[in-house]
PDB file of C-alpha atoms in Angstrom:
ATOM      1  CA  ASP A 297      22.558  -7.562   3.608  1.00 48.00           C
ATOM      2  CA  ALA A 298      18.965  -9.733   3.239  1.00 56.00           C
ATOM      3  CA  LYS A 299      17.966 -11.051   7.011  1.00 85.00           C
ATOM      4  CA  THR A 300      15.332 -13.648   5.974  1.00 92.00           C
ATOM      5  CA  THR A 301      16.123 -16.057   3.431  1.00 94.00           C
ATOM      6  CA  GLN A 302      12.852 -17.108   1.597  1.00 96.00           C
ATOM      7  CA  PRO A 303      11.812 -19.084  -1.537  1.00 97.00           C
ATOM      8  CA  PRO A 304      11.090 -17.111  -4.595  1.00 95.00           C
ATOM      9  CA  SER A 305       8.068 -19.318  -5.524  1.00 96.00           C
ATOM     10  CA  MET A 306       5.749 -22.504  -4.693  1.00 97.00           C
ATOM     11  CA  ASP A 307       2.494 -23.381  -5.872  1.00 96.00           C
ATOM     12  CA  CYS A 308       0.645 -25.576  -3.406  1.00 95.00           C
ATOM     13  CA  ALA A 309      -3.220 -27.209  -4.102  1.00 96.00           C
ATOM     14  CA  GLU A 310      -6.208 -25.609  -3.221  1.00 97.00           C
ATOM     15  CA  GLY A 311      -7.683 -27.101   0.341  1.00 96.00           C
ATOM     16  CA  ARG A 312      -4.301 -28.403   1.142  1.00 96.00           C
ATOM     17  CA  ALA A 313      -1.641 -26.782   3.786  1.00 96.00           C
ATOM     18  CA  ALA A 314       0.891 -24.365   2.640  1.00 97.00           C
ATOM     19  CA  ASN A 315       3.883 -24.511   4.477  1.00 97.00           C
ATOM     20  CA  LEU A 316       6.308 -21.720   2.991  1.00 98.00           C
ATOM     21  CA  PRO A 317       9.645 -21.463   4.694  1.00 97.00           C
ATOM     22  CA  CYS A 318      12.305 -18.477   6.003  1.00 97.00           C
ATOM     23  CA  ASN A 319      15.920 -18.497   6.860  1.00 96.00           C
ATOM     24  CA  HIS A 320      16.932 -16.411   9.594  1.00 94.00           C
ATOM     25  CA  SER A 321      19.859 -17.508  10.921  1.00 94.00           C
ATOM     26  CA  THR A 322      21.324 -14.129  11.029  1.00 92.00           C
ATOM     27  CA  ILE A 323      18.678 -13.198  13.700  1.00 91.00           C
ATOM     28  CA  SER A 324      18.887 -11.469  16.763  1.00 88.00           C
ATOM     29  CA  GLY A 325      17.282 -12.048  20.636  1.00 88.00           C
ATOM     30  CA  ASN A 326      15.364  -9.189  20.209  1.00 86.00           C
ATOM     31  CA  GLU A 327      14.201  -9.922  16.944  1.00 88.00           C
ATOM     32  CA  TYR A 328      10.555 -10.560  16.159  1.00 90.00           C
ATOM     33  CA  VAL A 329       9.613 -12.610  12.702  1.00 93.00           C
ATOM     34  CA  TYR A 330       6.404 -11.516  11.204  1.00 93.00           C
ATOM     35  CA  TRP A 331       4.845 -12.667   8.405  1.00 95.00           C
ATOM     36  CA  TYR A 332       3.223 -10.593   4.951  1.00 96.00           C
ATOM     37  CA  ARG A 333       0.595 -11.205   2.136  1.00 97.00           C
ATOM     38  CA  GLN A 334       0.783  -8.449  -0.922  1.00 95.00           C
ATOM     39  CA  ILE A 335      -2.368  -9.935  -3.659  1.00 95.00           C
ATOM     40  CA  HIS A 336      -1.524  -8.913  -6.327  1.00 89.00           C
ATOM     41  CA  SER A 337      -1.865  -4.893  -6.808  1.00 83.00           C
ATOM     42  CA  GLN A 338      -2.966  -4.149  -3.626  1.00 92.00           C
ATOM     43  CA  GLY A 339      -1.440  -3.171  -0.186  1.00 93.00           C
ATOM     44  CA  PRO A 340       0.638  -5.591   1.554  1.00 94.00           C
ATOM     45  CA  GLN A 341      -1.280  -7.492   4.584  1.00 95.00           C
ATOM     46  CA  TYR A 342      -0.062  -7.827   7.992  1.00 94.00           C
ATOM     47  CA  ILE A 343      -1.202 -11.996   8.359  1.00 96.00           C
ATOM     48  CA  ILE A 344       1.112 -12.940  12.294  1.00 95.00           C
ATOM     49  CA  HIS A 345       4.280 -12.247  13.781  1.00 93.00           C
ATOM     50  CA  GLY A 346       6.234 -14.092  16.441  1.00 92.00           C
ATOM     51  CA  LEU A 347       9.388 -14.710  18.732  1.00 91.00           C
ATOM     52  CA  LYS A 348      10.114 -17.817  20.117  1.00 90.00           C
ATOM     53  CA  ASN A 349       7.068 -19.202  19.970  1.00 87.00           C
ATOM     54  CA  ASN A 350       4.520 -21.360  17.616  1.00 94.00           C
ATOM     55  CA  GLU A 351       1.499 -18.300  17.282  1.00 96.00           C
ATOM     56  CA  THR A 352      -1.906 -19.222  15.841  1.00 96.00           C
ATOM     57  CA  ASN A 353      -4.303 -16.424  14.339  1.00 96.00           C
ATOM     58  CA  GLU A 354      -7.996 -17.311  12.095  1.00 95.00           C
ATOM     59  CA  MET A 355      -5.337 -16.706   9.264  1.00 94.00           C
ATOM     60  CA  ALA A 356      -2.471 -18.865   9.542  1.00 97.00           C
ATOM     61  CA  SER A 357       0.286 -20.154  11.857  1.00 98.00           C
ATOM     62  CA  LEU A 358       3.710 -19.525  12.214  1.00 98.00           C
ATOM     63  CA  ILE A 359       6.526 -22.470  14.135  1.00 97.00           C
ATOM     64  CA  ILE A 360       9.569 -21.098  15.008  1.00 96.00           C
ATOM     65  CA  THR A 361      12.675 -23.536  15.447  1.00 96.00           C
ATOM     66  CA  GLU A 362      13.817 -24.006  18.905  1.00 95.00           C
ATOM     67  CA  ASP A 363      16.881 -21.963  17.642  1.00 95.00           C
ATOM     68  CA  ARG A 364      15.360 -19.607  15.800  1.00 95.00           C
ATOM     69  CA  LYS A 365      16.987 -19.379  12.872  1.00 95.00           C
ATOM     70  CA  SER A 366      14.106 -20.522  10.182  1.00 96.00           C
ATOM     71  CA  SER A 367      10.639 -20.771  10.660  1.00 97.00           C
ATOM     72  CA  THR A 368       7.476 -21.879   8.944  1.00 97.00           C
ATOM     73  CA  LEU A 369       4.158 -19.921   7.734  1.00 98.00           C
ATOM     74  CA  ILE A 370       1.295 -23.132   7.553  1.00 98.00           C
ATOM     75  CA  LEU A 371      -1.858 -21.338   5.475  1.00 97.00           C
ATOM     76  CA  PRO A 372      -4.176 -25.092   6.678  1.00 96.00           C
ATOM     77  CA  HIS A 373      -6.166 -25.004   4.098  1.00 94.00           C
ATOM     78  CA  ALA A 374      -5.075 -22.639   1.003  1.00 95.00           C
ATOM     79  CA  THR A 375      -8.585 -21.230  -0.575  1.00 96.00           C
ATOM     80  CA  LEU A 376      -8.142 -18.590  -4.329  1.00 96.00           C
ATOM     81  CA  ARG A 377      -7.778 -16.075  -2.672  1.00 95.00           C
ATOM     82  CA  ASP A 378      -4.084 -17.222  -0.757  1.00 97.00           C
ATOM     83  CA  THR A 379      -2.761 -16.515  -3.888  1.00 97.00           C
ATOM     84  CA  ALA A 380      -0.246 -13.773  -3.623  1.00 97.00           C
ATOM     85  CA  VAL A 381       2.810 -13.686  -2.571  1.00 96.00           C
ATOM     86  CA  TYR A 382       4.027 -13.907   1.391  1.00 97.00           C
ATOM     87  CA  TYR A 383       6.774 -11.705   3.052  1.00 95.00           C
ATOM     88  CA  CYS A 384       9.335 -12.693   6.095  1.00 95.00           C
ATOM     89  CA  ILE A 385      10.202  -9.735   8.269  1.00 92.00           C
ATOM     90  CA  VAL A 386      12.625  -9.502  10.932  1.00 90.00           C
ATOM     91  CA  GLY A 387      12.951  -6.670  13.765  1.00 85.00           C
ATOM     92  CA  VAL A 388      11.850  -5.306  16.037  1.00 79.00           C
ATOM     93  CA  GLY A 389       8.940  -3.936  15.092  1.00 64.00           C
ATOM     94  CA  ALA A 390       8.673  -0.555  16.698  1.00 62.00           C
ATOM     95  CA  ALA A 391       7.942   2.219  14.403  1.00 54.00           C
ATOM     96  CA  GLY A 392      10.090   2.669  11.571  1.00 51.00           C
ATOM     97  CA  ASN A 393      12.017   0.436  12.850  1.00 59.00           C
ATOM     98  CA  LYS A 394      12.322  -0.855   8.495  1.00 63.00           C
ATOM     99  CA  LEU A 395      10.276  -3.808   8.483  1.00 77.00           C
ATOM    100  CA  THR A 396      12.063  -5.092   5.412  1.00 79.00           C
ATOM    101  CA  PHE A 397      10.819  -6.137   2.777  1.00 84.00           C
ATOM    102  CA  GLY A 398      12.554  -8.334   1.029  1.00 82.00           C
ATOM    103  CA  GLY A 399      11.854 -10.430  -2.654  1.00 84.00           C
ATOM    104  CA  GLY A 400       9.091 -12.691  -0.449  1.00 93.00           C
ATOM    105  CA  THR A 401       7.941 -16.405  -1.791  1.00 96.00           C
ATOM    106  CA  ARG A 402       5.356 -15.865  -4.325  1.00 96.00           C
ATOM    107  CA  VAL A 403       2.130 -17.920  -3.622  1.00 97.00           C
ATOM    108  CA  LEU A 404       0.070 -19.345  -6.497  1.00 97.00           C
ATOM    109  CA  VAL A 405      -2.899 -21.747  -5.122  1.00 97.00           C
ATOM    110  CA  LYS A 406      -4.066 -24.286  -8.020  1.00 96.00           C
ATOM    111  CA  PRO A 407      -7.269 -25.754  -8.137  1.00 95.00           C
TER     112      PRO A 407
ATOM    113  CA  ASN B  86     -13.800   3.286   9.038  1.00 78.00           C
ATOM    114  CA  ALA B  87     -12.275   3.757   6.125  1.00 83.00           C
ATOM    115  CA  GLY B  88      -8.887   2.268   6.641  1.00 94.00           C
ATOM    116  CA  VAL B  89      -6.258   4.632   5.224  1.00 97.00           C
ATOM    117  CA  THR B  90      -7.350   5.907   1.876  1.00 97.00           C
ATOM    118  CA  GLN B  91      -4.513   7.534  -0.880  1.00 98.00           C
ATOM    119  CA  THR B  92      -5.313   9.797  -3.737  1.00 97.00           C
ATOM    120  CA  PRO B  93      -4.595   9.176  -6.774  1.00 97.00           C
ATOM    121  CA  LYS B  94      -4.877   6.040  -8.189  1.00 96.00           C
ATOM    122  CA  PHE B  95      -3.122   6.355 -10.816  1.00 96.00           C
ATOM    123  CA  ARG B  96      -0.003  10.007 -11.976  1.00 97.00           C
ATOM    124  CA  ILE B  97       1.813  10.917 -15.081  1.00 97.00           C
ATOM    125  CA  LEU B  98       4.087  13.352 -14.439  1.00 97.00           C
ATOM    126  CA  LYS B  99       6.299  14.968 -16.829  1.00 97.00           C
ATOM    127  CA  ILE B 100      10.338  15.397 -15.924  1.00 97.00           C
ATOM    128  CA  GLY B 101      10.567  17.535 -13.520  1.00 96.00           C
ATOM    129  CA  GLN B 102       6.961  18.261 -12.235  1.00 97.00           C
ATOM    130  CA  SER B 103       6.000  18.528  -8.788  1.00 96.00           C
ATOM    131  CA  MET B 104       3.460  16.884  -6.759  1.00 96.00           C
ATOM    132  CA  THR B 105       1.909  16.183  -3.826  1.00 97.00           C
ATOM    133  CA  LEU B 106       0.340  11.961  -2.665  1.00 98.00           C
ATOM    134  CA  GLN B 107      -1.782  12.357  -0.596  1.00 98.00           C
ATOM    135  CA  CYS B 108      -2.312  10.075   1.958  1.00 98.00           C
ATOM    136  CA  ALA B 109      -5.239   9.177   5.222  1.00 98.00           C
ATOM    137  CA  GLN B 110      -6.447   7.332   7.619  1.00 97.00           C
ATOM    138  CA  ASP B 111      -9.446   7.386  10.330  1.00 96.00           C
ATOM    139  CA  MET B 112      -8.004   4.527  12.295  1.00 95.00           C
ATOM    140  CA  ASN B 113      -6.980   7.474  15.063  1.00 94.00           C
ATOM    141  CA  HIS B 114      -2.747   5.524  14.440  1.00 94.00           C
ATOM    142  CA  ASN B 115      -0.197   7.628  16.000  1.00 93.00           C
ATOM    143  CA  TYR B 116       2.920   5.828  13.360  1.00 93.00           C
ATOM    144  CA  MET B 117       2.858   6.408   9.077  1.00 95.00           C
ATOM    145  CA  TYR B 118       5.083   5.770   7.208  1.00 94.00           C
ATOM    146  CA  TRP B 119       5.488   5.776   2.369  1.00 96.00           C
ATOM    147  CA  TYR B 120       6.690   3.139   0.559  1.00 95.00           C
ATOM    148  CA  ARG B 121       7.672   2.385  -3.150  1.00 96.00           C
ATOM    149  CA  GLN B 122       7.537  -0.633  -5.069  1.00 94.00           C
ATOM    150  CA  ASP B 123       9.794  -1.432  -7.911  1.00 93.00           C
ATOM    151  CA  PRO B 124       8.203  -3.834  -9.909  1.00 86.00           C
ATOM    152  CA  GLY B 125       8.741  -6.665  -9.215  1.00 82.00           C
ATOM    153  CA  MET B 126      10.736  -6.023  -5.397  1.00 85.00           C
ATOM    154  CA  GLY B 127       9.513  -5.638  -2.135  1.00 86.00           C
ATOM    155  CA  LEU B 128       8.867  -2.378  -0.063  1.00 90.00           C
ATOM    156  CA  LYS B 129      11.273   0.375   0.236  1.00 91.00           C
ATOM    157  CA  LEU B 130      10.629   3.248   3.377  1.00 91.00           C
ATOM    158  CA  ILE B 131      11.052   6.188   2.310  1.00 95.00           C
ATOM    159  CA  TYR B 132      10.088   8.380   5.342  1.00 95.00           C
ATOM    160  CA  TYR B 133       8.020   7.406   7.864  1.00 93.00           C
ATOM    161  CA  SER B 134       5.783   9.702  11.244  1.00 93.00           C
ATOM    162  CA  VAL B 135       5.842   8.661  15.198  1.00 91.00           C
ATOM    163  CA  GLY B 136       3.489  11.595  15.542  1.00 93.00           C
ATOM    164  CA  ALA B 137       1.956  14.634  14.833  1.00 94.00           C
ATOM    165  CA  GLY B 138       5.028  16.901  14.335  1.00 95.00           C
ATOM    166  CA  ILE B 139       7.589  14.412  14.540  1.00 95.00           C
ATOM    167  CA  THR B 140       8.881  12.048  10.361  1.00 95.00           C
ATOM    168  CA  ASP B 141      11.386  11.206  10.612  1.00 93.00           C
ATOM    169  CA  LYS B 142      14.218   9.396   7.435  1.00 94.00           C
ATOM    170  CA  GLY B 143      13.558   6.061   6.089  1.00 91.00           C
ATOM    171  CA  GLU B 144      15.374   3.883   3.593  1.00 89.00           C
ATOM    172  CA  VAL B 145      15.186   5.757   0.612  1.00 94.00           C
ATOM    173  CA  PRO B 146      14.375   8.979   0.962  1.00 96.00           C
ATOM    174  CA  ASN B 147      15.960  11.066  -1.697  1.00 96.00           C
ATOM    175  CA  GLY B 148      14.038  13.068  -3.716  1.00 96.00           C
ATOM    176  CA  TYR B 149      10.823  13.194  -1.754  1.00 97.00           C
ATOM    177  CA  ASN B 150       9.733  15.064   1.213  1.00 97.00           C
ATOM    178  CA  VAL B 151       6.679  14.887   3.781  1.00 97.00           C
ATOM    179  CA  SER B 152       4.269  16.810   6.336  1.00 95.00           C
ATOM    180  CA  ARG B 153       2.703  15.546   9.258  1.00 97.00           C
ATOM    181  CA  SER B 154       0.188  18.331  10.829  1.00 96.00           C
ATOM    182  CA  THR B 155      -2.299  15.932  12.277  1.00 96.00           C
ATOM    183  CA  THR B 156      -3.202  12.693  13.555  1.00 96.00           C
ATOM    184  CA  GLU B 157      -4.650  11.435  10.158  1.00 97.00           C
ATOM    185  CA  ASP B 158      -2.966  13.058   7.072  1.00 97.00           C
ATOM    186  CA  PHE B 159       0.567  12.368   6.102  1.00 98.00           C
ATOM    187  CA  PRO B 160       1.340  13.993   2.373  1.00 98.00           C
ATOM    188  CA  LEU B 161       4.237  12.424   0.348  1.00 98.00           C
ATOM    189  CA  ARG B 162       5.826  15.666  -1.387  1.00 98.00           C
ATOM    190  CA  LEU B 163       7.594  14.662  -5.163  1.00 96.00           C
ATOM    191  CA  GLU B 164       9.934  17.981  -5.521  1.00 90.00           C
ATOM    192  CA  LEU B 165      11.568  17.663  -9.736  1.00 93.00           C
ATOM    193  CA  ALA B 166      10.463  13.824 -10.811  1.00 96.00           C
ATOM    194  CA  ALA B 167      12.586  11.742 -12.352  1.00 96.00           C
ATOM    195  CA  PRO B 168      12.356   8.286 -14.896  1.00 96.00           C
ATOM    196  CA  SER B 169      13.231   7.293 -11.121  1.00 96.00           C
ATOM    197  CA  GLN B 170      10.206   7.772  -9.604  1.00 97.00           C
ATOM    198  CA  THR B 171       8.282   5.851 -11.452  1.00 97.00           C
ATOM    199  CA  SER B 172       6.766   2.860  -8.875  1.00 97.00           C
ATOM    200  CA  VAL B 173       4.053   2.235  -7.124  1.00 97.00           C
ATOM    201  CA  TYR B 174       3.905   4.011  -3.912  1.00 98.00           C
ATOM    202  CA  PHE B 175       1.968   3.350  -0.374  1.00 97.00           C
ATOM    203  CA  CYS B 176       0.736   5.237   2.603  1.00 97.00           C
ATOM    204  CA  ALA B 177       0.439   2.792   5.619  1.00 95.00           C
ATOM    205  CA  SER B 178      -0.412   3.111   9.723  1.00 95.00           C
ATOM    206  CA  SER B 179       0.130   1.994  12.681  1.00 92.00           C
ATOM    207  CA  PRO B 180      -1.423   2.227  16.407  1.00 88.00           C
ATOM    208  CA  PRO B 181       1.734   2.643  18.567  1.00 79.00           C
ATOM    209  CA  ASN B 182       1.179  -0.259  20.920  1.00 83.00           C
ATOM    210  CA  ARG B 183       2.042  -2.819  17.599  1.00 85.00           C
ATOM    211  CA  ALA B 184       4.088  -0.905  15.336  1.00 84.00           C
ATOM    212  CA  TYR B 185       4.486  -4.094  13.931  1.00 86.00           C
ATOM    213  CA  GLU B 186       1.107  -4.703  11.907  1.00 89.00           C
ATOM    214  CA  GLN B 187       1.307  -2.198  10.058  1.00 92.00           C
ATOM    215  CA  TYR B 188      -2.453  -0.799   7.296  1.00 94.00           C
ATOM    216  CA  PHE B 189      -1.732   0.252   3.700  1.00 96.00           C
ATOM    217  CA  GLY B 190      -3.728   2.055   1.296  1.00 97.00           C
ATOM    218  CA  PRO B 191      -4.539   0.963  -2.497  1.00 96.00           C
ATOM    219  CA  GLY B 192      -1.366   2.287  -3.827  1.00 97.00           C
ATOM    220  CA  THR B 193      -0.374   5.060  -6.346  1.00 97.00           C
ATOM    221  CA  ARG B 194       0.920   4.099  -9.079  1.00 97.00           C
ATOM    222  CA  LEU B 195       3.434   6.831 -10.538  1.00 97.00           C
ATOM    223  CA  THR B 196       4.682   7.040 -13.585  1.00 97.00           C
ATOM    224  CA  VAL B 197       7.259   9.867 -14.659  1.00 97.00           C
ATOM    225  CA  THR B 198       8.337  10.412 -18.387  1.00 96.00           C
TER     226      THR B 198
END
């Protein structure tokens, strides 16, 4: 059973904000939302995570709805280097805790 | 720091051959992982380790073996290679207090023919 649902692809304009949605309606109370991205032919890269509060770091912002059933990753000023597959993952974050990388959203940033 | 390194980058195996994929990290991370990624798919966890001498199965362990004799190294052994093991293999590591923050190597692209 998939724990998260993401759109398969989306385009965004360079310099604009990219808003990547993720549904996780069966999330448990102790599960976090993690976001990774994978640039073509490279290993995935951790971006951000959150439990219930909104989070921001140098790469992105994470907005989690109050009921925690969905979240949005925001890339505030997308650049061409942000073109990648973005994975939304739900888990408790312990080692080997099966960070399950599903299909992700293929984001294409266009000039 | 070199981070997570993997060798080789590419390899072609014949059916039935064996090989070891090497993985090393220099970040003193306790946790290490092996994933495989089939074309157009997400990653699947093969094995993981929480420290030297401790390993455990992930989602798809069949056909693979691992060992963890040091903190730095986590080799993955393929015995009797099969075409179904054609994939890109990623090794990752993470610190114990942030197990979710995994650092990945560049991957090994393996073809079994």
